[in-house]
Coordinates of C-alpha atoms in Angstrom, one line a residue:
M1 CA 100.6 106.0 132.4
S2 CA 102.6 107.5 129.6
D3 CA 99.5 108.3 127.6
L4 CA 97.9 109.9 130.6
T5 CA 100.9 112.1 131.5
D6 CA 101.6 113.0 127.9
R7 CA 98.0 114.1 127.3
L8 CA 97.9 116.1 130.6
A9 CA 101.2 117.8 129.8
Q10 CA 99.9 119.2 126.6
G11 CA 97.6 121.5 128.5
L12 CA 99.6 122.3 131.6
P13 CA 102.6 124.6 132.2
H14 CA 106.0 123.3 133.0
G15 CA 106.0 122.0 136.6
G16 CA 102.3 121.4 136.5
L17 CA 102.6 117.6 136.7
V18 CA 104.5 115.6 139.3
V19 CA 105.2 111.9 139.0
D20 CA 108.0 111.5 141.6
P21 CA 106.8 108.7 144.0
D22 CA 108.0 110.5 147.1
V23 CA 106.3 113.7 146.3
M24 CA 103.1 111.9 145.3
A25 CA 103.1 110.0 148.6
A26 CA 102.8 113.4 150.4
Y27 CA 99.7 114.2 148.3
S28 CA 98.1 110.8 148.8
H29 CA 96.2 111.6 152.0
D30 CA 94.8 114.2 154.3
M31 CA 95.1 114.3 158.1
A32 CA 92.5 111.6 158.9
G33 CA 93.5 108.5 160.7
F34 CA 92.1 105.0 159.9
C35 CA 91.6 105.8 156.3
T36 CA 93.3 104.0 153.4
A37 CA 95.1 105.9 150.7
G38 CA 96.0 104.7 147.2
T39 CA 98.9 105.5 145.0
P40 CA 98.1 108.2 142.4
A41 CA 99.3 108.0 138.8
V42 CA 100.1 111.7 138.8
V43 CA 99.6 115.0 140.8
A44 CA 98.4 117.9 138.7
F45 CA 98.7 121.6 139.7
P46 CA 96.5 123.7 137.4
E47 CA 96.7 127.5 137.5
T48 CA 93.7 128.4 135.4
V49 CA 90.1 127.3 134.8
E50 CA 91.0 126.1 131.3
Q51 CA 93.7 123.9 132.7
V52 CA 91.2 122.3 135.1
Q53 CA 88.9 121.7 132.2
H54 CA 91.7 120.1 130.2
I55 CA 92.5 117.7 133.1
L56 CA 88.8 116.7 133.5
R57 CA 88.3 116.1 129.8
T58 CA 91.4 114.0 129.7
A59 CA 90.3 112.0 132.7
T60 CA 86.9 111.4 131.1
D61 CA 88.4 110.3 127.8
L62 CA 90.8 107.9 129.5
R63 CA 88.3 106.9 132.3
V64 CA 90.8 107.9 135.0
P65 CA 89.6 108.8 138.5
V66 CA 90.2 112.4 139.8
V67 CA 90.7 113.3 143.5
P68 CA 90.4 117.1 144.1
Q69 CA 92.5 118.5 146.9
G70 CA 93.0 121.7 148.8
A71 CA 95.5 122.0 151.6
R72 CA 94.9 118.4 152.9
T73 CA 94.0 119.6 156.4
G74 CA 90.8 117.6 156.3
L75 CA 89.9 115.0 158.9
S76 CA 87.7 112.6 157.0
G77 CA 89.9 111.1 154.3
A78 CA 87.9 113.0 151.6
A79 CA 91.2 114.1 149.9
N80 CA 92.8 110.6 150.0
A81 CA 94.0 109.3 146.6
V82 CA 92.8 106.1 145.0
D83 CA 95.1 103.9 143.0
G84 CA 95.9 105.2 139.5
C85 CA 94.1 108.5 140.0
I86 CA 94.9 112.1 139.1
V87 CA 95.3 114.0 142.3
L88 CA 94.1 117.5 141.4
S89 CA 95.7 119.9 143.7
M90 CA 94.1 123.4 143.6
V91 CA 96.6 125.2 145.7
K92 CA 98.1 127.2 142.8
M93 CA 94.7 128.8 142.0
N94 CA 95.1 131.1 144.9
R95 CA 94.1 134.6 143.8
I96 CA 91.6 136.9 145.5
L97 CA 89.9 138.2 142.3
E98 CA 87.7 140.8 143.8
L99 CA 86.8 142.5 147.1
D100 CA 83.6 144.5 146.8
P101 CA 82.7 146.5 150.0
V102 CA 79.5 147.9 148.6
N103 CA 77.9 144.5 147.8
R104 CA 80.0 142.9 150.6
I105 CA 81.3 140.0 148.5
A106 CA 84.6 138.5 147.6
V107 CA 85.4 136.5 144.5
V108 CA 88.1 134.0 145.1
E109 CA 89.9 131.0 143.6
P110 CA 89.7 127.8 145.5
G111 CA 93.4 127.8 146.7
V112 CA 93.0 131.0 148.6
V113 CA 93.9 130.4 152.3
N114 CA 91.1 131.2 154.7
A115 CA 93.2 133.5 156.8
E116 CA 94.4 135.4 153.8
L117 CA 90.9 136.2 152.7
S118 CA 90.0 137.2 156.3
R119 CA 93.0 139.6 156.5
A120 CA 92.2 141.1 153.1
A121 CA 88.6 141.6 154.1
A122 CA 89.7 143.2 157.3
G123 CA 91.6 145.9 155.4
L124 CA 88.2 147.1 154.2
G125 CA 86.5 146.9 157.6
L126 CA 84.8 143.6 156.7
S127 CA 85.2 140.0 157.7
Y128 CA 84.8 136.5 156.3
P129 CA 83.4 134.8 159.4
P130 CA 83.9 131.0 158.9
D131 CA 87.0 130.2 160.9
P132 CA 88.0 126.5 161.0
S133 CA 90.8 125.8 163.5
S134 CA 93.2 125.2 160.5
W135 CA 92.3 128.7 159.1
E136 CA 95.9 129.7 158.7
S137 CA 96.5 126.8 156.2
C138 CA 93.1 125.5 155.0
T139 CA 91.8 126.8 151.7
I140 CA 88.4 128.2 150.7
G141 CA 88.0 125.4 148.2
G142 CA 88.6 122.8 150.8
N143 CA 86.2 124.6 153.2
I144 CA 83.5 124.6 150.5
G145 CA 84.2 120.9 149.8
T146 CA 83.7 119.8 153.4
G147 CA 81.1 122.5 154.5
A148 CA 83.6 123.6 157.2
G149 CA 82.6 125.3 160.4
G150 CA 84.7 126.8 163.2
L151 CA 84.6 128.5 166.6
C152 CA 82.3 131.4 165.7
C153 CA 79.5 129.3 164.2
V154 CA 77.3 129.8 167.2
K155 CA 76.7 133.4 166.1
Y156 CA 77.9 133.6 162.5
G157 CA 77.1 130.2 160.9
V158 CA 79.1 127.8 158.7
T159 CA 80.6 128.0 155.2
S160 CA 77.4 127.1 153.4
E161 CA 75.8 130.3 154.7
Y162 CA 78.4 132.4 153.0
V163 CA 78.8 130.8 149.6
L164 CA 76.6 132.8 147.1
G165 CA 77.8 131.4 143.8
L166 CA 80.3 128.9 142.3
D167 CA 82.0 128.2 139.1
V168 CA 82.5 124.4 138.9
V169 CA 84.1 122.2 136.3
L170 CA 82.1 119.1 135.8
A171 CA 83.5 115.6 135.1
D172 CA 83.3 116.0 131.4
G173 CA 85.1 119.4 131.4
R174 CA 82.0 121.6 131.1
L175 CA 81.9 124.8 133.2
L176 CA 78.9 125.2 135.4
S177 CA 78.1 128.6 137.1
T178 CA 75.6 128.5 140.0
G179 CA 74.1 131.1 142.3
R180 CA 74.5 134.8 142.2
R181 CA 76.3 138.0 143.3
T182 CA 73.1 139.6 144.7
A183 CA 72.0 139.7 148.3
K184 CA 68.9 137.7 147.4
G185 CA 68.1 135.2 144.7
V186 CA 65.8 132.2 144.4
A187 CA 65.9 131.3 140.7
G188 CA 65.8 127.5 140.1
Y189 CA 67.1 124.7 142.2
D190 CA 69.8 125.8 144.7
L191 CA 72.8 124.0 143.1
T192 CA 75.2 126.1 145.1
R193 CA 74.0 124.6 148.4
L194 CA 74.1 121.2 146.8
L195 CA 77.7 121.6 145.8
V196 CA 78.9 122.9 149.2
G197 CA 79.9 119.9 151.3
S198 CA 79.9 117.5 148.3
E199 CA 83.6 116.7 148.9
G200 CA 84.6 117.0 145.2
T201 CA 82.2 114.2 144.2
L202 CA 80.0 116.3 141.9
G203 CA 82.5 118.8 140.4
V204 CA 85.7 120.8 140.9
V205 CA 85.2 124.3 142.3
V206 CA 87.3 126.8 140.4
R207 CA 85.8 130.1 141.6
A208 CA 83.6 131.2 144.5
V209 CA 81.5 134.2 145.3
V210 CA 81.4 134.5 149.1
A211 CA 79.6 136.9 151.4
L212 CA 81.4 139.3 153.7
R213 CA 80.1 140.9 156.9
P214 CA 81.1 144.1 158.7
A215 CA 84.0 143.4 161.0
P216 CA 82.9 142.7 164.5
A217 CA 84.2 144.6 167.6
P218 CA 86.9 142.9 169.7
Q219 CA 85.3 140.2 171.8
L220 CA 85.4 139.9 175.6
A221 CA 85.6 136.5 177.1
L222 CA 84.7 134.6 180.3
A223 CA 85.9 131.3 181.7
A224 CA 83.8 129.3 184.1
E225 CA 84.9 126.1 185.9
F226 CA 82.3 123.5 186.8
P227 CA 82.3 120.4 189.0
S228 CA 80.5 118.3 186.4
A229 CA 79.7 118.2 182.7
D230 CA 76.0 118.2 183.7
A231 CA 76.4 121.5 185.4
A232 CA 78.2 123.0 182.4
G233 CA 75.6 121.6 180.0
A234 CA 72.9 123.2 182.1
A235 CA 74.6 126.6 181.8
V236 CA 74.9 126.3 178.1
C237 CA 71.2 125.5 177.7
E238 CA 70.3 128.5 179.9
V239 CA 72.5 130.9 178.0
M240 CA 70.8 130.0 174.8
A241 CA 67.3 129.9 176.4
R242 CA 67.8 133.5 177.6
G243 CA 68.2 134.6 174.1
L244 CA 71.9 135.6 174.5
T245 CA 74.0 135.3 171.3
P246 CA 77.7 134.7 172.1
S247 CA 80.3 135.0 169.4
L248 CA 82.0 131.9 170.9
M249 CA 81.0 129.2 173.4
E250 CA 83.4 126.4 173.9
L251 CA 83.4 123.5 176.4
M252 CA 86.3 121.3 177.4
D253 CA 85.9 118.1 179.5
A254 CA 88.0 117.0 182.4
V255 CA 90.5 115.0 180.3
T256 CA 91.1 118.0 178.1
V257 CA 91.4 120.4 181.0
R258 CA 94.1 118.2 182.6
A259 CA 96.0 118.0 179.4
V260 CA 95.9 121.8 178.9
N261 CA 97.0 122.3 182.5
E262 CA 100.0 120.1 181.9
L263 CA 101.0 121.8 178.7
G264 CA 100.2 125.4 179.4
Q265 CA 100.5 125.6 183.2
M266 CA 97.1 127.3 183.2
G267 CA 96.6 126.8 187.0
L268 CA 93.2 125.3 186.7
P269 CA 92.1 123.3 189.8
E270 CA 92.4 119.5 189.5
S271 CA 88.7 119.4 190.6
T272 CA 87.6 121.1 187.4
Q273 CA 85.5 118.6 185.5
A274 CA 84.5 121.0 182.7
L275 CA 85.6 124.4 181.5
L276 CA 83.2 126.7 179.7
L277 CA 84.6 129.6 177.6
V278 CA 82.1 132.3 176.4
A279 CA 82.7 135.4 174.4
F280 CA 80.7 138.3 173.1
D281 CA 81.5 140.9 170.4
G282 CA 78.3 143.0 170.5
P283 CA 77.7 146.5 171.7
D284 CA 77.7 145.6 175.4
P285 CA 79.9 142.6 175.9
A286 CA 80.6 143.3 179.5
G287 CA 76.9 143.3 180.4
E288 CA 76.3 140.1 178.5
L289 CA 79.3 138.5 180.2
A290 CA 77.8 139.5 183.6
A291 CA 74.6 137.8 182.7
V292 CA 76.4 134.7 181.6
G293 CA 78.4 134.8 184.9
E294 CA 75.2 134.8 186.9
I295 CA 73.9 131.8 184.8
C296 CA 77.0 129.9 185.4
R297 CA 77.0 130.4 189.1
A298 CA 73.4 129.4 189.3
A299 CA 74.2 126.2 187.4
G300 CA 76.9 125.4 190.0
A301 CA 80.1 126.9 188.6
T302 CA 82.9 126.9 191.2
E303 CA 84.8 129.8 189.6
V304 CA 83.8 132.5 187.1
V305 CA 86.5 134.7 185.6
P306 CA 85.4 137.5 183.2
A307 CA 88.0 139.4 181.2
E308 CA 88.3 143.1 181.6
D309 CA 89.8 143.7 178.2
Q310 CA 90.9 142.1 175.0
A311 CA 94.3 141.1 176.3
E312 CA 92.7 139.2 179.2
S313 CA 90.3 137.6 176.8
E314 CA 93.1 136.3 174.7
L315 CA 94.7 134.8 177.8
L316 CA 91.5 133.0 178.7
L317 CA 90.9 131.7 175.2
E318 CA 94.5 130.4 175.1
A319 CA 93.2 127.3 177.0
R320 CA 91.0 126.4 174.0
R321 CA 93.8 127.0 171.5
L322 CA 96.0 124.6 173.5
A323 CA 93.4 121.8 173.6
L324 CA 94.4 119.9 170.5
P325 CA 98.2 120.3 171.0
A326 CA 97.8 119.2 174.6
L327 CA 95.9 116.1 173.7
D328 CA 98.3 115.3 170.7
R329 CA 101.1 115.0 173.3
L330 CA 99.4 112.0 174.9
G331 CA 99.6 109.7 171.8
T332 CA 98.1 109.2 168.4
T333 CA 94.8 111.0 168.1
M334 CA 91.7 110.3 166.1
I335 CA 89.3 113.3 166.0
D336 CA 85.6 112.6 165.8
D337 CA 83.0 115.2 164.8
V338 CA 79.6 114.5 166.1
A339 CA 76.9 117.2 166.6
V340 CA 74.0 116.8 168.9
P341 CA 71.1 119.1 170.0
R342 CA 72.5 121.6 172.6
S343 CA 70.0 120.1 175.1
R344 CA 71.7 116.7 174.8
L345 CA 75.3 118.0 175.1
A346 CA 75.8 116.9 178.7
E347 CA 74.5 113.4 177.8
M348 CA 77.0 113.3 174.9
L349 CA 79.9 114.0 177.2
A350 CA 78.8 111.5 179.8
G351 CA 78.3 108.9 177.1
V352 CA 81.8 109.5 175.7
A353 CA 83.3 109.1 179.2
E354 CA 81.5 105.7 179.6
I355 CA 82.8 104.6 176.2
A356 CA 86.4 105.6 177.2
E357 CA 86.1 103.6 180.5
R358 CA 84.6 100.6 178.7
H359 CA 87.5 100.5 176.2
A360 CA 90.2 101.5 178.7
L361 CA 91.1 104.5 176.6
T362 CA 91.7 108.2 177.1
I363 CA 89.2 110.3 175.2
G364 CA 89.1 114.1 175.6
V365 CA 86.2 116.2 174.3
V366 CA 86.3 119.7 173.1
S367 CA 83.0 121.1 172.0
H368 CA 81.6 124.1 170.1
A369 CA 79.0 124.1 172.8
G370 CA 76.9 126.9 171.3
D371 CA 75.9 124.7 168.4
G372 CA 76.3 121.2 170.0
N373 CA 79.2 120.2 167.8
T374 CA 81.5 117.9 169.8
H375 CA 85.0 116.7 169.0
P376 CA 85.8 113.6 171.0
I377 CA 89.5 112.9 170.5
V378 CA 90.4 109.3 170.9
I379 CA 94.0 108.8 172.1
F380 CA 95.8 105.5 171.5
D381 CA 99.1 103.8 170.7
A382 CA 99.1 103.3 166.9
D383 CA 101.9 100.7 167.3
D384 CA 99.6 98.5 169.5
P385 CA 97.2 96.6 167.2
E386 CA 94.8 95.7 170.0
E387 CA 94.6 99.2 171.3
S388 CA 94.1 100.5 167.8
A389 CA 91.2 98.1 167.4
R390 CA 89.7 99.4 170.6
A391 CA 90.1 103.0 169.4
Q392 CA 88.3 102.2 166.2
R393 CA 85.4 100.5 168.1
S394 CA 85.2 103.5 170.5
F395 CA 85.1 105.8 167.5
D396 CA 82.1 103.9 166.0
E397 CA 80.3 103.9 169.4
I398 CA 80.7 107.6 169.7
M399 CA 79.0 108.1 166.3
A400 CA 76.2 105.7 167.3
L401 CA 75.7 107.6 170.5
G402 CA 75.4 110.9 168.6
L403 CA 72.7 109.4 166.4
E404 CA 70.9 108.0 169.5
L405 CA 70.8 111.5 170.9
G406 CA 69.2 113.0 167.8
G407 CA 72.5 114.2 166.3
T408 CA 74.5 113.8 163.2
I409 CA 77.7 111.9 162.4
T410 CA 79.5 115.0 161.2
G411 CA 78.9 118.7 162.0
E412 CA 81.8 120.2 160.0
H413 CA 84.5 117.7 159.0
G414 CA 82.5 115.8 156.3
V415 CA 82.0 112.1 155.5
G416 CA 84.9 111.2 153.3
L417 CA 86.1 107.7 153.8
L418 CA 86.0 107.8 157.5
K419 CA 82.3 107.9 158.0
R420 CA 80.9 106.6 154.7
E421 CA 79.5 103.4 156.3
W422 CA 77.7 105.5 158.9
L423 CA 76.1 107.9 156.4
A424 CA 73.6 105.2 155.3
R425 CA 72.5 104.8 159.0
E426 CA 71.9 108.5 159.3
L427 CA 70.2 109.2 156.0
G428 CA 68.1 106.1 155.5
P429 CA 67.6 104.2 152.2
V430 CA 65.4 106.7 150.4
A431 CA 67.7 109.7 151.0
L432 CA 70.8 107.7 150.2
E433 CA 69.4 106.4 146.9
L434 CA 68.4 110.0 145.9
Q435 CA 71.9 111.2 146.7
R436 CA 73.5 108.5 144.6
Q437 CA 71.2 109.3 141.7
L438 CA 72.3 113.0 142.0
K439 CA 75.9 111.8 141.9
A440 CA 75.2 109.9 138.7
V441 CA 73.7 113.0 137.1
F442 CA 76.8 115.1 137.7
D443 CA 79.3 112.3 137.2
P444 CA 77.9 109.5 135.2
L445 CA 81.2 107.7 134.8
G446 CA 81.9 107.9 138.6
I447 CA 85.4 109.3 138.1
L448 CA 85.1 112.2 140.6
N449 CA 86.5 111.3 144.0
P450 CA 85.2 107.7 143.9
G451 CA 84.5 105.9 147.1
K452 CA 83.9 109.1 149.1
A453 CA 80.7 110.4 150.8
V454 CA 77.8 108.6 149.2

């Protein structure tokens, strides 16, 4: 311990190392439930690329594991410490280094908060579209590590589609630069895409070149109430089949609607079994909302409420923003992240309801319906061992259901610790072995975020 901290201190500024047990405990885990966390030997706060290189070289020399971290808002345990590790917190590397409106790129350090980049881009009439629900606190480095998504993915895509290039410190301290600053580029293997979503198991991101887009117009929204999840799912399918491109399309099940009603006094009828929220930010949002309204009515919607302006849109979308706080009030929550083909969305919701009934649990579902990404939220009493065990079984059954429906165990949260055992079931033995071989090429000693992902 003394040798480790002494050597690390030689290349870090005053205050760059923390060994206080209480402080380290706060940095030992992210926001995932049912994930173990070890006790780190030290938490390091580098401020420069050279300091990150120093930390990785020291870790390699002493064979000490390193767990990179962003803001610890993740939901898979990917940022959880292992015993005796260096927790490598990147939050102090938080500068926006460049905003280029001509080439429509930003160059940022990993500790830049997503919302801060979005606001800086907006000042130039541009936007950084990936918008995880934790965008006011999560970092770009963490978003890159998990391959994060968000509410606008149905139109604008996920983090991986915006990362053009990376500077990454490898396990032995070497600096790797990948990708490009240009709009196009296909030279060599696409190491940038490989690193996005790798959860810190291949290297530590110290700089990123990300694409910006012209800022969209204010969106107009619509809310539609349905008597069943099947009817809402049919409407989602028809919206996409018609070639419409909403900027947001979110679906909440009956459990979530009731919880939101109780928290926000939204006035939704008790008979509402599913609530669909759709928004457009194109040149004719009112016309597109009218088309969606017709689709929803034809699918069996009992009420369709289109907004007249941005203020009304914000009121309608408030229901979605209240979903997680409303469900959190009901007990301890464990958030799943299973994506299925849009055409199987209604089956996914029905299957989750069956799982909840079978295990005598409350499970609410909020979905990024436009891309089939569902978030079943299991609610349980963490002080009740038997109920906690049922919650864990239900969580596993939800992932199995997603795979049965042709989906994936994670659409945007990542694998981490929480879903590592399920990764093998989705990938199969050949793909899993290749991924482990890739890990060994980047990190032959296995010191980078050991026990996560593959």
